Short mmCIF file of C-alpha atoms in Angstrom, two decimals:
data_model
loop_
_atom_site.label_atom_id
_atom_site.label_comp_id
_atom_site.label_asym_id
_atom_site.label_seq_id
_atom_site.Cartn_x
_atom_site.Cartn_y
_atom_site.Cartn_z
CA MET A 1 -0.04 -0.17 -0.04
CA THR A 2 1.61 3.20 -0.85
CA ILE A 3 1.12 6.39 1.60
CA TYR A 4 1.68 9.73 0.75
CA ILE A 5 3.03 11.92 3.04
CA ASP A 6 1.13 15.08 2.37
CA ILE A 7 -2.39 13.24 2.12
CA VAL A 8 -1.08 12.53 6.34
CA LEU A 9 -1.09 15.55 6.50
CA ILE A 10 -4.08 17.18 5.36
CA GLU A 11 -5.62 13.70 6.83
CA ASN A 12 -4.08 14.60 10.76
CA LEU A 13 -4.82 18.57 10.09
CA ILE A 14 -8.04 18.47 9.49
CA MET A 15 -8.85 16.26 12.09
CA ASN A 16 -6.97 18.39 14.32
CA PHE A 17 -8.67 21.18 13.18
CA ILE A 18 -12.03 19.58 14.24
CA ILE A 19 -11.14 18.29 17.43
CA LEU A 20 -10.18 21.98 18.34
CA LEU A 21 -13.27 23.42 17.82
CA ALA A 22 -15.26 21.24 19.07
CA THR A 23 -13.40 21.22 22.30
CA GLY A 24 -13.25 24.87 21.97
CA LEU A 25 -17.41 25.34 21.70
CA ILE A 26 -17.84 22.87 24.77
CA LEU A 27 -15.18 25.11 26.87
CA LYS A 28 -16.92 28.01 25.53
CA GLU A 29 -13.87 29.52 24.45
CA LYS A 30 -13.38 32.65 21.46
CA ILE A 31 -12.27 30.86 19.21
CA LYS A 32 -9.40 32.08 16.62
CA VAL A 33 -9.52 30.22 13.56
CA MET A 34 -5.63 31.11 13.17
CA ARG A 35 -4.51 29.78 16.79
CA LEU A 36 -6.61 26.74 15.77
CA LEU A 37 -4.85 26.21 12.54
CA PHE A 38 -1.51 26.93 13.77
CA SER A 39 -1.82 24.63 16.47
CA SER A 40 -3.87 21.76 14.62
CA LEU A 41 -0.58 21.93 11.94
CA LEU A 42 1.84 21.34 14.91
CA GLY A 43 0.25 18.35 15.32
CA ALA A 44 -0.21 17.42 12.21
CA ILE A 45 3.65 17.45 11.95
CA TYR A 46 4.38 15.55 14.54
CA SER A 47 1.93 12.28 13.17
CA VAL A 48 3.91 12.76 9.82
CA VAL A 49 7.65 12.95 11.95
CA SER A 50 6.18 10.10 14.46
CA TYR A 51 4.95 8.07 10.82
CA MET A 52 8.41 8.41 9.73
CA SER A 53 9.78 7.47 12.50
CA ILE A 54 12.79 9.72 12.08
CA LEU A 55 13.47 10.05 15.50
CA GLU A 56 12.69 7.23 18.74
CA ILE A 57 11.36 9.78 21.24
CA TYR A 58 8.76 11.05 19.00
CA THR A 59 7.04 7.97 20.49
CA SER A 60 7.34 8.56 23.86
CA MET A 61 4.53 9.05 26.12
CA THR A 62 6.28 12.04 27.92
CA LEU A 63 6.76 14.41 24.04
CA LYS A 64 2.76 13.39 23.85
CA ILE A 65 1.73 14.62 26.48
CA ILE A 66 3.98 18.24 26.52
CA LEU A 67 3.03 18.25 22.38
CA SER A 68 -0.86 18.48 24.26
CA ILE A 69 0.19 21.31 26.41
CA VAL A 70 1.44 23.29 23.77
CA ILE A 71 -1.59 22.63 20.95
CA ILE A 72 -4.04 23.53 23.82
CA TYR A 73 -1.39 26.56 24.37
CA ILE A 74 -1.22 28.03 21.21
CA ALA A 75 -5.49 27.25 20.51
CA PHE A 76 -6.97 28.34 23.51
CA ASN A 77 -3.99 30.29 25.71
CA PRO A 78 -5.17 29.11 28.80
CA GLN A 79 -3.98 31.64 31.66
CA THR A 80 -3.91 29.84 34.68
CA ILE A 81 -2.48 26.17 35.75
CA LYS A 82 -5.90 24.93 36.73
CA LYS A 83 -8.03 26.09 33.10
CA MET A 84 -5.09 24.73 31.30
CA TRP A 85 -5.20 21.20 32.74
CA LYS A 86 -9.15 21.64 32.09
CA ASP A 87 -8.66 22.35 28.62
CA ILE A 88 -6.24 19.36 28.23
CA LEU A 89 -8.96 17.63 29.43
CA ILE A 90 -11.54 17.58 27.42
CA PHE A 91 -9.17 17.75 24.37
CA TYR A 92 -8.71 14.11 25.67
CA LEU A 93 -12.33 12.70 25.85
CA THR A 94 -12.94 14.78 22.56
CA SER A 95 -10.56 12.96 20.87
CA PHE A 96 -11.20 9.85 22.68
CA VAL A 97 -14.61 10.17 20.93
CA PHE A 98 -13.96 11.66 18.03
CA GLY A 99 -11.54 8.91 17.12
CA GLY A 100 -13.98 6.16 18.06
CA ALA A 101 -16.48 7.79 15.97
CA ALA A 102 -14.78 8.86 12.98
CA PHE A 103 -12.60 5.57 12.70
CA ALA A 104 -15.44 3.59 12.99
CA LEU A 105 -16.83 5.20 10.26
CA ILE A 106 -13.48 4.16 8.38
CA TYR A 107 -13.50 1.12 9.35
CA ILE A 108 -17.08 0.55 7.94
CA ILE A 109 -16.44 1.83 4.94
CA LYS A 110 -13.14 0.27 3.72
CA PRO A 111 -11.83 -1.86 6.05
CA GLN A 112 -9.22 -3.50 3.69
CA ASP A 113 -7.10 -0.39 3.39
CA ILE A 114 -6.23 0.78 6.83
CA LEU A 115 -3.15 -0.31 8.92
CA MET A 116 -1.76 1.09 11.41
CA LYS A 117 2.08 2.66 12.34
CA ASN A 118 3.44 4.47 15.50
CA GLY A 119 -0.18 4.82 16.61
CA LEU A 120 -1.51 6.77 13.82
CA PHE A 121 -4.24 5.00 11.50
CA LEU A 122 -3.72 4.77 7.56
CA GLY A 123 -5.16 4.02 4.49
CA THR A 124 -5.73 4.54 0.47
CA TYR A 125 -9.65 5.81 1.67
CA PRO A 126 -10.17 9.16 -0.01
CA LEU A 127 -10.19 12.70 2.23
CA LYS A 128 -13.95 12.67 1.81
CA THR A 129 -13.95 9.74 3.96
CA ILE A 130 -12.05 11.36 6.62
CA LEU A 131 -14.43 14.71 6.66
CA LEU A 132 -17.29 12.55 6.08
CA GLY A 133 -16.53 11.06 9.52
CA ALA A 134 -15.01 14.12 11.13
CA ILE A 135 -18.51 15.46 10.84
CA VAL A 136 -20.53 12.87 12.22
CA ALA A 137 -17.74 12.52 15.28
CA PHE A 138 -18.25 16.41 15.52
CA ILE A 139 -22.02 15.97 15.60
CA ILE A 140 -22.10 13.80 18.08
CA ILE A 141 -19.40 15.06 20.07
CA ILE A 142 -21.37 18.55 20.49
CA ALA A 143 -25.10 16.90 20.98
CA ALA A 144 -23.69 14.68 23.98
CA PHE A 145 -21.94 17.40 25.58
CA THR A 146 -24.92 19.44 25.50
CA VAL A 147 -27.49 16.53 26.54
CA VAL A 148 -25.35 16.29 29.42
CA LYS A 149 -24.55 19.70 30.46
CA THR A 150 -29.02 19.82 30.04
CA LYS A 151 -29.33 17.21 32.20
CA ILE A 152 -26.72 17.79 35.03
CA THR A 153 -27.50 21.51 34.83
CA LYS A 154 -31.83 21.06 35.65
CA LYS A 155 -30.80 18.36 38.35
CA ASP A 156 -28.02 20.37 40.39
CA MET A 157 -29.77 23.73 39.79
CA PHE A 158 -33.22 23.87 40.64
CA CYS A 159 -35.87 22.32 42.99
CA GLU A 160 -39.26 22.60 43.78
CA ILE A 161 -39.97 24.34 47.41
CA GLU A 162 -43.66 24.40 49.48
CA ILE A 163 -43.92 27.50 51.69
CA GLU A 164 -46.40 27.02 54.42
CA LEU A 165 -46.14 30.73 56.22
CA ASN A 166 -49.03 31.94 58.64
CA GLY A 167 -51.04 28.80 57.67
CA GLU A 168 -51.24 29.42 53.75
CA LYS A 169 -49.17 27.43 51.57
CA ILE A 170 -47.02 28.60 48.20
CA LYS A 171 -44.91 26.23 45.76
CA THR A 172 -42.69 27.73 43.35
CA THR A 173 -39.44 26.78 41.73
CA ALA A 174 -36.16 27.50 43.26
CA MET A 175 -32.32 27.67 42.45
CA ILE A 176 -30.05 26.57 44.20
CA ASP A 177 -27.33 28.75 44.73
CA THR A 178 -24.08 27.45 46.18
CA GLY A 179 -22.82 30.64 46.79
CA ASN A 180 -25.97 31.48 48.91
CA LEU A 181 -25.13 31.28 52.38
CA LEU A 182 -27.23 34.35 53.94
CA LYS A 183 -28.55 33.65 57.25
CA GLU A 184 -30.46 36.27 59.97
CA PRO A 185 -27.36 37.10 61.88
CA ILE A 186 -29.00 37.49 65.60
CA THR A 187 -30.12 33.70 65.43
CA ASN A 188 -27.83 32.47 62.70
CA THR A 189 -30.81 30.81 60.77
CA PRO A 190 -31.11 30.19 57.04
CA VAL A 191 -32.58 32.25 54.72
CA ILE A 192 -34.35 30.92 51.51
CA VAL A 193 -35.20 34.71 49.24
CA VAL A 194 -38.67 34.99 47.50
CA GLU A 195 -39.75 36.78 45.49
CA HIS A 196 -42.70 39.47 47.54
CA THR A 197 -45.35 39.22 44.42
CA LEU A 198 -45.76 35.53 45.65
CA LEU A 199 -46.56 36.61 49.57
CA TYR A 200 -49.38 38.23 49.16
CA ASP A 201 -51.96 35.80 50.32
CA CYS A 202 -49.56 34.84 53.41
CA ILE A 203 -48.32 38.74 54.29
CA PRO A 204 -50.80 41.67 53.91
CA LYS A 205 -50.12 43.81 51.10
CA GLU A 206 -49.91 46.84 53.24
CA ILE A 207 -46.21 45.34 54.24
CA LEU A 208 -45.09 43.88 50.85
CA ASN A 209 -45.98 46.89 48.57
CA HIS A 210 -43.81 49.31 50.87
CA LEU A 211 -40.94 47.35 51.76
CA ASP A 212 -38.02 49.94 51.34
CA GLU A 213 -40.25 52.71 53.92
CA LEU A 214 -39.86 49.55 56.45
CA LEU A 215 -36.35 49.18 56.07
CA GLY A 216 -36.07 52.63 56.88
CA GLY A 217 -37.92 52.85 59.40
CA ASP A 218 -41.47 54.41 57.92
CA PHE A 219 -44.22 52.81 59.13
CA SER A 220 -46.75 55.64 58.77
CA LYS A 221 -48.15 53.56 55.76
CA ILE A 222 -49.31 50.53 57.74
CA PRO A 223 -52.21 50.39 59.58
CA GLU A 224 -52.56 49.67 64.26
CA SER A 225 -53.83 46.83 63.02
CA ILE A 226 -51.44 44.89 61.10
CA LYS A 227 -48.44 46.55 63.42
CA GLU A 228 -49.45 44.73 66.10
CA LYS A 229 -49.67 41.20 64.54
CA TYR A 230 -46.48 41.81 62.01
CA ILE A 231 -43.80 43.96 63.06
CA ALA A 232 -42.54 42.30 66.04
CA LYS A 233 -42.66 39.29 63.73
CA LEU A 234 -40.28 41.09 61.13
CA LYS A 235 -36.63 41.08 60.66
CA CYS A 236 -33.59 42.60 58.65
CA ILE A 237 -31.12 40.73 57.26
CA PRO A 238 -28.14 42.31 55.55
CA PHE A 239 -26.76 40.94 52.51
CA SER A 240 -23.59 41.49 50.02
CA SER A 241 -24.10 41.00 46.35
CA LEU A 242 -22.87 41.97 42.84
CA GLY A 243 -23.29 45.87 42.92
CA LYS A 244 -24.57 46.14 46.37
CA GLN A 245 -22.42 45.90 49.14
CA ASN A 246 -24.33 46.61 52.03
CA GLY A 247 -28.34 45.97 51.27
CA MET A 248 -30.80 44.96 53.53
CA LEU A 249 -33.84 42.41 53.53
CA LEU A 250 -36.81 42.45 55.42
CA GLY A 251 -37.35 38.98 56.83
CA ILE A 252 -39.93 36.79 58.50
CA ARG A 253 -40.14 33.07 59.66
CA ALA A 254 -42.09 30.10 57.72
CA ASP A 255 -43.96 27.58 59.39
CA ASN A 256 -42.03 25.19 57.69
CA ILE A 257 -40.38 24.68 54.01
CA MET A 258 -40.87 21.25 52.01
CA ILE A 259 -38.29 20.70 49.27
CA LYS A 260 -38.32 18.60 46.56
CA ASN A 261 -36.19 17.14 44.92
CA ASP A 262 -35.27 14.19 42.70
CA ASP A 263 -38.50 13.22 44.09
CA LYS A 264 -37.23 12.64 47.32
CA LYS A 265 -39.35 15.38 50.25
CA GLU A 266 -37.53 16.98 53.15
CA LYS A 267 -39.14 19.24 55.85
CA LYS A 268 -37.32 22.29 57.13
CA GLU A 269 -38.37 24.38 59.80
CA ASN A 270 -35.83 26.94 60.94
CA ILE A 271 -36.26 28.94 58.08
CA ILE A 272 -36.40 32.28 57.32
CA ILE A 273 -38.49 34.04 54.35
CA GLY A 274 -36.02 36.75 52.80
CA ILE A 275 -38.59 38.78 51.06
CA TYR A 276 -36.80 40.62 47.85
CA ASN A 277 -39.29 43.28 46.22
CA LYS A 278 -38.03 42.82 42.44
CA SER A 279 -38.47 39.77 40.32
CA LEU A 280 -35.42 37.33 40.14
CA THR A 281 -34.83 36.66 36.63
CA LYS A 282 -36.79 38.00 33.47
CA ARG A 283 -38.39 34.95 32.46
CA GLY A 284 -39.70 33.84 36.11
CA GLU A 285 -37.84 30.53 35.63
CA TYR A 286 -37.25 30.42 39.24
CA ARG A 287 -39.00 33.01 42.11
CA ALA A 288 -36.90 32.00 44.66
CA LEU A 289 -33.08 31.56 45.59
CA ILE A 290 -32.54 28.48 48.46
CA GLY A 291 -28.65 28.78 49.65
CA ILE A 292 -26.91 25.31 51.08
CA GLU A 293 -28.01 25.70 54.32
CA GLY A 294 -31.38 25.77 53.53
CA PHE A 295 -31.21 22.64 51.03
#
């Protein structure tokens, strides 16, 4: 079987480029075509040198790892060691999936024209076969990572909660915010942040419509009957967030909270509701934030 070096170079250049492109899309990197091309060419040249067995060192595992680091650095320019190893991990995972899918297709099309030398699959199959295999593998990789990411996001980031407050029950979707460590400072009770519009059946509208005034110490718009019943129950909860380092929420202790996640239910009784006077999202995907302590 006659193998042409220029064909080996072009085939590996194309495969390397598509693997790096898929890696970049999975990592949500800013794709720079010239950097990907140069990085792919470096890998293709290595493949040619390795195939020709010019130097024994080119088949060593150490050199392959070093080459992977250089390729990733050229392609994506990671700024930290942690980011570098993450990029390399996804690069290798993508390469394994790509190799399995692409070469399986090549084997099905022309098994008699395939040989392996120094870890490289070679053959006289036409270039369009390589392209077809690469495209199929690319679609499989992107689709698989998209599905997995979607499943993980839905499972790990959202849960259903039922709030019982003043004898009334309210159901809503909450986002599990791992960065939410909000607690009521005096009792150290965990706080769940809830949009105020959800609470009209539980708390008088005179309170919910004047949250800012109450936080400022202005009770003039609250009827005396409501003051007597609710003011002692309300709590001021300090918080910090991006763009607002010294914020305050008005809070009230819930009777209990039922949390449902993965078909499991857990009842929490020592929880404070932090009343948020705006919408948490534009589209209403969730209307409450629950932190690690509350969850």
